[in-house]
Coordinates of N, CA and C in Angstrom, one line a residue:
X1 N 105.8 125.8 87.6 CA 105.6 124.4 88.2 C 105.0 124.8 89.2
X2 N 103.8 124.4 89.4 CA 103.5 124.5 91.8 C 102.5 123.4 91.1
X3 N 103.0 123.6 93.2 CA 102.3 122.8 94.1 C 101.8 123.0 94.9
X4 N 100.3 123.2 95.8 CA 100.2 123.6 96.9 C 98.8 122.1 96.7
X5 N 100.0 122.7 98.6 CA 99.2 121.2 99.4 C 97.9 121.8 100.7
X6 N 96.9 121.6 100.8 CA 96.6 121.3 101.6 C 95.2 120.2 102.0
X7 N 94.9 120.2 103.2 CA 93.9 119.5 104.1 C 94.3 119.3 105.5
X8 N 95.1 119.4 105.4 CA 95.7 118.9 107.1 C 95.0 119.0 108.7
X9 N 95.4 119.3 109.7 CA 93.8 119.3 110.3 C 94.7 118.6 111.5
X10 N 93.9 118.5 113.0 CA 94.6 117.4 114.0 C 92.3 116.1 113.1
X11 N 93.4 115.1 113.4 CA 92.0 114.4 114.0 C 92.3 113.1 115.1
X12 N 91.9 112.4 115.6 CA 92.1 111.7 116.6 C 91.9 110.0 115.9
X13 N 93.2 109.4 117.1 CA 93.3 107.9 116.5 C 91.8 107.5 115.8
X14 N 92.2 106.4 114.5 CA 90.7 105.6 114.4 C 90.8 106.7 113.2
X15 N 90.8 107.5 112.9 CA 89.9 109.3 113.2 C 90.7 109.1 111.0
X16 N 89.8 110.2 109.6 CA 90.4 109.4 108.1 C 90.3 111.3 107.7
X17 N 91.1 111.9 107.7 CA 91.7 113.3 106.3 C 91.7 113.1 105.1
X18 N 92.0 114.3 104.3 CA 91.7 114.0 102.9 C 92.0 115.3 102.8
X19 N 93.7 115.0 101.8 CA 94.4 116.3 101.9 C 94.7 116.3 99.6
X20 N 94.9 118.0 99.7 CA 94.2 117.7 98.2 C 95.9 118.6 98.0
X21 N 95.9 119.1 96.8 CA 97.1 119.2 96.1 C 96.2 120.0 94.3
X22 N 96.5 121.0 94.7 CA 96.6 121.6 93.7 C 97.6 121.5 92.9
X23 N 97.3 121.2 91.6 CA 99.0 121.6 90.6 C 98.9 122.7 89.1
X24 N 99.4 122.7 89.2 CA 100.0 124.3 87.5 C 100.8 124.4 86.6
X25 N 101.0 124.3 85.8 CA 102.6 124.7 85.5 C 103.2 123.2 84.9
X26 N 101.5 122.3 85.6 CA 102.0 120.7 84.0 C 100.3 120.4 83.7
X27 N 100.1 118.9 83.7 CA 98.9 118.2 83.8 C 99.6 116.8 83.9
X28 N 97.7 116.4 84.5 CA 97.9 115.0 85.5 C 97.4 113.6 83.7
X29 N 99.0 114.2 83.3 CA 99.1 112.7 81.6 C 99.5 112.6 82.1
X30 N 101.3 113.0 82.3 CA 102.8 112.1 82.3 C 103.1 111.8 83.0
X31 N 103.4 113.1 84.2 CA 104.1 112.9 85.3 C 104.0 112.1 86.4
X32 N 104.7 111.6 87.8 CA 104.5 110.7 88.5 C 103.9 112.3 89.7
X33 N 103.0 111.7 90.6 CA 102.9 112.7 91.4 C 103.4 112.5 92.6
X34 N 103.5 113.6 93.8 CA 103.2 111.8 95.2 C 103.5 112.2 96.2
X35 N 103.0 112.1 97.6 CA 102.8 112.5 98.6 C 103.7 111.7 99.3
X36 N 104.8 113.5 100.4 CA 105.6 112.8 101.2 C 105.7 112.9 102.4
X37 N 106.7 112.6 103.4 CA 105.3 113.4 105.1 C 107.2 113.1 105.0
X38 N 107.9 114.3 106.2 CA 108.2 114.7 107.0 C 107.8 114.6 108.8
X39 N 108.4 112.9 109.3 CA 107.9 113.8 111.2 C 109.2 114.1 112.0
X40 N 108.6 115.3 113.0 CA 109.6 116.6 114.1 C 110.5 114.8 114.5
X41 N 112.5 114.4 113.4 CA 113.2 113.7 114.0 C 113.5 112.9 112.8
X42 N 112.8 112.8 111.8 CA 113.1 112.2 111.3 C 112.9 112.6 109.6
X43 N 113.1 111.6 108.9 CA 113.9 111.8 107.4 C 112.6 111.8 106.4
X44 N 112.2 113.1 105.6 CA 111.0 112.7 104.5 C 111.1 111.4 104.2
X45 N 109.8 110.9 104.0 CA 109.7 109.8 103.7 C 108.6 109.3 102.1
X46 N 108.6 108.9 101.1 CA 107.5 108.7 100.5 C 106.1 107.8 101.0
X47 N 105.0 108.6 100.3 CA 104.4 107.8 101.2 C 103.7 107.3 100.0
X48 N 103.5 108.1 99.3 CA 102.1 107.2 97.9 C 102.4 108.2 97.1
X49 N 102.6 107.3 95.7 CA 103.2 108.1 94.3 C 102.3 107.4 93.4
X50 N 101.9 108.3 92.2 CA 100.4 108.6 90.9 C 102.1 108.7 89.9
X51 N 101.3 107.3 89.3 CA 101.6 107.3 87.7 C 101.3 108.0 86.6
X52 N 101.5 109.5 86.6 CA 99.6 109.7 86.3 C 99.4 108.9 84.6
X53 N 100.1 108.9 84.2 CA 100.6 108.3 82.5 C 99.5 107.0 82.5
X54 N 99.5 106.1 83.9 CA 99.7 105.0 83.4 C 98.6 103.9 84.9
X55 N 98.1 105.3 85.6 CA 97.7 105.2 87.3 C 98.3 103.6 87.8
X56 N 99.6 103.5 87.8 CA 100.2 103.0 89.0 C 100.9 103.6 89.8
X57 N 100.3 103.4 91.4 CA 100.3 103.6 92.5 C 101.4 102.9 92.9
X58 N 101.9 103.4 94.0 CA 102.9 103.2 95.2 C 102.7 103.8 96.5
X59 N 102.7 102.5 97.0 CA 102.3 103.3 98.3 C 103.6 102.5 99.5
X60 N 104.1 103.2 100.1 CA 104.9 102.9 100.9 C 104.5 101.6 102.0
X61 N 104.4 100.7 102.8 CA 104.8 99.5 104.0 C 103.4 100.2 103.9
X62 N 104.5 101.5 105.8 CA 103.7 102.1 106.5 C 102.1 102.8 106.0
X63 N 101.6 102.4 105.0 CA 100.6 102.8 105.2 C 99.3 102.4 103.9
X64 N 100.3 101.0 103.1 CA 99.2 100.4 101.9 C 98.3 99.9 103.8
X65 N 96.4 100.0 102.6 CA 95.5 99.9 103.0 C 95.1 100.1 103.9
X66 N 95.4 101.2 104.2 CA 95.4 102.5 104.6 C 95.1 104.1 104.0
X67 N 95.3 103.7 103.1 CA 96.1 105.5 102.2 C 95.5 105.9 100.9
X68 N 94.7 105.6 99.9 CA 94.6 105.4 98.6 C 94.8 107.2 98.0
X69 N 96.6 107.5 97.6 CA 96.3 108.2 96.2 C 95.3 108.1 95.2
X70 N 94.9 109.9 94.1 CA 93.4 109.7 93.3 C 93.8 110.8 92.6
X71 N 93.5 110.9 91.5 CA 93.5 112.5 91.0 C 92.2 112.2 89.7
X72 N 92.0 114.2 90.4 CA 90.9 114.4 89.9 C 91.4 115.9 88.4
X73 N 91.7 114.8 86.6 CA 92.4 116.1 85.6 C 91.7 117.0 86.3
X74 N 90.6 117.3 85.7 CA 89.6 118.7 85.9 C 89.6 119.3 86.1
X75 N 89.7 119.1 87.2 CA 90.6 120.5 89.3 C 91.4 119.4 88.5
X76 N 92.9 119.3 88.1 CA 95.0 119.5 88.0 C 94.6 119.2 89.6
X77 N 94.1 118.8 90.5 CA 94.0 118.0 91.8 C 94.5 116.2 92.4
X78 N 95.8 116.2 93.4 CA 96.0 115.0 93.8 C 95.7 114.9 95.0
X79 N 95.1 114.1 95.4 CA 94.0 113.6 96.0 C 94.8 112.3 96.9
X80 N 95.0 112.8 98.3 CA 96.2 111.4 99.6 C 94.3 111.4 100.5
X81 N 93.0 110.0 100.1 CA 93.0 110.0 101.4 C 93.6 109.6 102.5
X82 N 93.2 109.7 103.5 CA 93.9 108.9 105.2 C 93.0 108.2 105.6
X83 N 92.9 106.5 106.1 CA 92.1 106.3 107.4 C 93.0 105.7 108.3
X84 N 92.0 105.5 109.2 CA 92.4 104.5 110.8 C 93.9 105.2 110.4
X85 N 93.6 106.3 110.8 CA 95.0 107.4 111.1 C 96.0 106.8 112.6
X86 N 97.1 106.4 112.6 CA 97.7 106.8 114.4 C 98.7 107.1 114.7
X87 N 98.6 108.3 115.7 CA 99.9 109.4 116.1 C 101.5 108.8 115.5
X88 N 101.9 107.5 114.6 CA 103.2 107.6 114.0 C 102.5 108.0 113.0
X89 N 101.6 108.9 112.0 CA 101.3 109.4 110.9 C 101.0 110.7 111.4
X90 N 102.0 111.9 112.3 CA 101.6 112.7 112.9 C 103.1 113.2 111.6
X91 N 103.1 114.1 111.4 CA 104.6 114.1 110.2 C 103.7 115.3 109.3
X92 N 104.3 116.6 108.4 CA 103.9 117.5 107.9 C 103.4 117.5 105.7
X93 N 103.1 117.3 105.7 CA 102.7 116.4 104.9 C 103.1 117.2 103.4
X94 N 103.4 116.7 102.4 CA 104.5 117.5 100.7 C 103.3 116.7 99.9
X95 N 102.8 117.4 98.9 CA 102.7 116.5 97.2 C 104.0 117.3 96.9
X96 N 105.2 116.7 95.7 CA 105.3 116.9 94.7 C 106.0 116.3 93.4
X97 N 106.6 116.6 93.1 CA 106.6 116.1 90.8 C 107.8 116.0 90.7
X98 N 108.5 115.2 89.7 CA 109.5 115.8 89.3 C 109.2 115.8 87.6
X99 N 109.1 116.1 86.5 CA 109.0 116.3 85.0 C 109.5 114.9 84.4
X100 N 111.0 115.0 85.0 CA 111.1 113.4 84.1 C 111.1 112.3 84.7
X101 N 110.0 112.2 85.8 CA 109.7 110.5 86.0 C 108.4 110.7 85.3
X102 N 108.1 109.6 85.4 CA 106.8 108.5 84.9 C 106.0 108.1 86.6
X103 N 107.7 107.0 86.3 CA 107.0 106.1 87.5 C 106.5 106.6 88.7
X104 N 106.1 106.1 89.8 CA 105.5 106.7 91.1 C 106.6 105.5 91.7
X105 N 106.9 104.5 91.2 CA 107.5 103.5 92.5 C 109.3 104.8 93.0
X106 N 110.1 105.4 91.2 CA 110.6 106.0 91.3 C 111.4 107.7 92.0
X107 N 110.0 108.0 91.4 CA 109.4 109.3 92.1 C 109.0 109.3 94.4
X108 N 108.8 108.1 94.0 CA 108.7 107.6 96.1 C 109.8 108.2 96.4
X109 N 110.8 106.9 96.3 CA 112.0 106.3 96.1 C 113.3 107.4 95.6
X110 N 112.6 108.7 95.4 CA 113.4 109.1 94.3 C 113.8 111.4 95.2
X111 N 114.1 111.6 94.5 CA 114.4 112.7 95.4 C 113.6 113.8 94.1
X112 N 113.0 114.5 93.9 CA 111.9 114.9 93.8 C 112.3 116.5 93.2
X113 N 112.3 116.8 92.3 CA 112.7 118.3 91.8 C 111.3 119.0 92.2
X114 N 110.6 119.2 92.4 CA 109.1 120.2 92.5 C 108.2 119.5 93.8
X115 N 109.1 121.0 94.4 CA 108.0 120.4 95.4 C 107.1 121.4 96.2
X116 N 105.4 121.0 96.8 CA 104.5 121.6 97.2 C 105.2 122.5 99.1
X117 N 104.6 123.5 99.2 CA 104.4 124.1 100.5 C 104.1 122.5 101.8
X118 N 103.8 123.1 102.8 CA 103.4 121.0 103.4 C 102.0 121.6 104.5
X119 N 101.5 120.8 104.2 CA 100.5 120.1 105.0 C 100.3 119.8 106.6
X120 N 100.2 120.1 107.9 CA 100.6 119.9 109.3 C 99.5 118.9 109.3
X121 N 100.1 117.5 109.8 CA 98.3 116.2 110.2 C 99.7 116.0 111.2
X122 N 98.4 116.2 112.2 CA 98.5 115.1 113.4 C 97.2 114.0 113.6
X123 N 97.8 113.4 114.6 CA 97.1 112.2 114.8 C 97.0 112.6 116.3
X124 N 96.5 113.0 117.3 CA 96.3 112.6 118.8 C 94.8 112.8 120.2
X125 N 95.0 112.0 120.7 CA 93.4 112.5 121.4 C 93.5 113.9 122.2

């Protein structure tokens, strides 16, 4: 099981960015998959998670209405569309899964077993 995140970069406040996570070793039709982030000096937090078997999503309060998680099963890829970004969104973003979790809420609020390498998102003018 592997996950590879990409798409990070530098963006101005109010801008948009889309992250991609290519997965391998499992299919996007049962486990939950999610995006997490860790800002300097802060604990890692669940940003958005998707239950791939029933398409139920979970979002952290801080990103509701601005971030959208989605998947393309044919490409084995999970996306995180981020809009109206602010400096508070600056962090290293990780995608993660746990084959024992099918609930998006449980994944985002738990400790996933499998992580990809992070991608840096910096929001600054």
